[in-house]
XYZ file of C-alpha atoms in Angstrom:
122
model
C 4.126 -9.324 -28.762
C 3.904 -7.520 -25.173
C 0.407 -6.116 -24.570
C -0.698 -3.780 -21.553
C -4.459 -2.822 -21.412
C -5.763 -0.311 -18.692
C -9.052 -0.354 -17.420
C -11.440 1.321 -14.978
C -10.754 5.086 -15.097
C -13.453 7.483 -15.110
C -14.886 10.578 -13.532
C -15.103 11.051 -9.698
C -15.907 13.383 -7.071
C -12.979 14.280 -4.734
C -12.746 11.991 -1.617
C -14.048 9.043 -4.091
C -12.323 5.975 -5.249
C -11.327 3.990 -8.224
C -9.772 0.883 -8.922
C -7.669 0.544 -12.229
C -6.691 -2.582 -13.963
C -4.069 -3.569 -16.354
C -4.274 -6.790 -18.292
C -0.813 -8.133 -19.318
C -0.099 -10.589 -22.193
C 2.883 -11.620 -24.373
C 5.584 -12.002 -21.787
C 6.024 -13.902 -18.280
C 4.403 -11.578 -16.175
C 5.447 -13.291 -12.755
C 8.908 -12.557 -13.994
C 8.786 -8.554 -14.096
C 8.067 -5.646 -11.691
C 5.507 -3.389 -12.684
C 4.521 0.273 -12.390
C 2.040 2.869 -12.815
C 2.902 6.208 -14.309
C 0.221 8.972 -15.021
C 0.432 12.268 -17.132
C -1.284 15.079 -16.307
C -2.473 17.365 -19.382
C 0.777 19.682 -20.010
C 3.124 17.716 -17.686
C 5.394 15.117 -17.900
C 5.186 11.653 -16.932
C 5.001 10.942 -13.324
C 5.758 7.814 -11.711
C 3.225 6.762 -9.039
C 4.140 3.101 -7.802
C 5.792 -0.201 -8.281
C 5.533 -3.582 -7.358
C 7.799 -6.192 -7.586
C 7.581 -9.401 -9.441
C 6.241 -11.627 -6.795
C 4.038 -8.768 -5.486
C 5.427 -8.629 -1.937
C 7.561 -5.354 -2.352
C 5.878 -2.105 -3.225
C 6.708 1.370 -3.257
C 4.939 4.844 -3.998
C 5.226 8.389 -4.809
C 4.977 10.793 -1.707
C 2.104 12.376 -3.289
C 0.004 9.044 -3.223
C 1.343 7.312 -0.433
C -1.487 6.472 2.167
C -4.273 6.984 -0.576
C -3.064 4.516 -3.232
C -2.500 0.664 -3.306
C -0.782 -1.269 -5.835
C -1.261 -5.088 -6.358
C -0.850 -7.806 -8.691
C -2.295 -11.284 -9.505
C 0.246 -13.244 -11.215
C -2.031 -15.974 -11.916
C -4.281 -13.949 -13.597
C -1.516 -11.648 -15.340
C -3.489 -8.707 -13.783
C -2.159 -5.473 -12.188
C -4.034 -2.940 -9.886
C -4.033 0.076 -8.638
C -6.779 1.065 -5.720
C -7.025 4.698 -5.442
C -8.970 6.316 -2.324
C -9.137 9.826 -1.178
C -8.929 11.209 -4.589
C -8.052 14.884 -5.333
C -8.236 16.980 -8.174
C -4.334 16.610 -8.562
C -4.614 13.129 -9.378
C -6.575 13.956 -12.531
C -4.164 12.424 -15.045
C -4.172 9.507 -17.832
C -2.679 6.696 -16.083
C -0.511 3.764 -17.499
C 0.699 0.622 -16.518
C 4.339 -0.297 -17.384
C 6.631 -3.331 -17.638
C 9.973 -3.123 -15.614
C 12.900 -4.330 -17.380
C 13.629 -6.645 -14.399
C 11.901 -7.994 -11.319
C 12.878 -5.649 -8.362
C 10.850 -2.861 -9.318
C 13.624 -0.366 -8.144
C 14.068 1.712 -11.194
C 11.763 4.139 -13.505
C 12.962 2.455 -16.703
C 10.059 0.522 -18.714
C 10.232 -0.842 -22.023
C 6.580 -1.467 -22.567
C 3.366 0.637 -21.910
C -0.354 0.427 -22.186
C -2.623 2.759 -23.829
C -3.468 4.643 -20.996
C -7.029 5.148 -18.957
C -8.023 8.656 -18.093
C -9.002 9.622 -14.320
C -10.822 12.811 -13.945
C -11.384 14.131 -10.411
C -13.708 16.862 -10.039
C -16.751 18.083 -8.193
């Protein structure tokens, strides 16, 4: 079965950094685009970033562009999100998600992880 397990969240001060990880199993990881989606309290899910199956194509929401970097290691079935210059508005539960295909050009996902909490506060 498909499993996605996020880790690396925590409490950080504004301007700080965190690196989130997602461990994938149960499918051919290298064949699928992956994404990070976040959900703040009382809000709907917000797409953050996508990466295509090979890792060479990435995209970002305007709110995080220039601060976040998505990457993957297909040999290790791992997805990452490096978050720099964090802001209070980044506070949310962050989920990794499996795309339906390999291009990473949609916001349609069939599996999600359990999420990891990121809190940005002074």
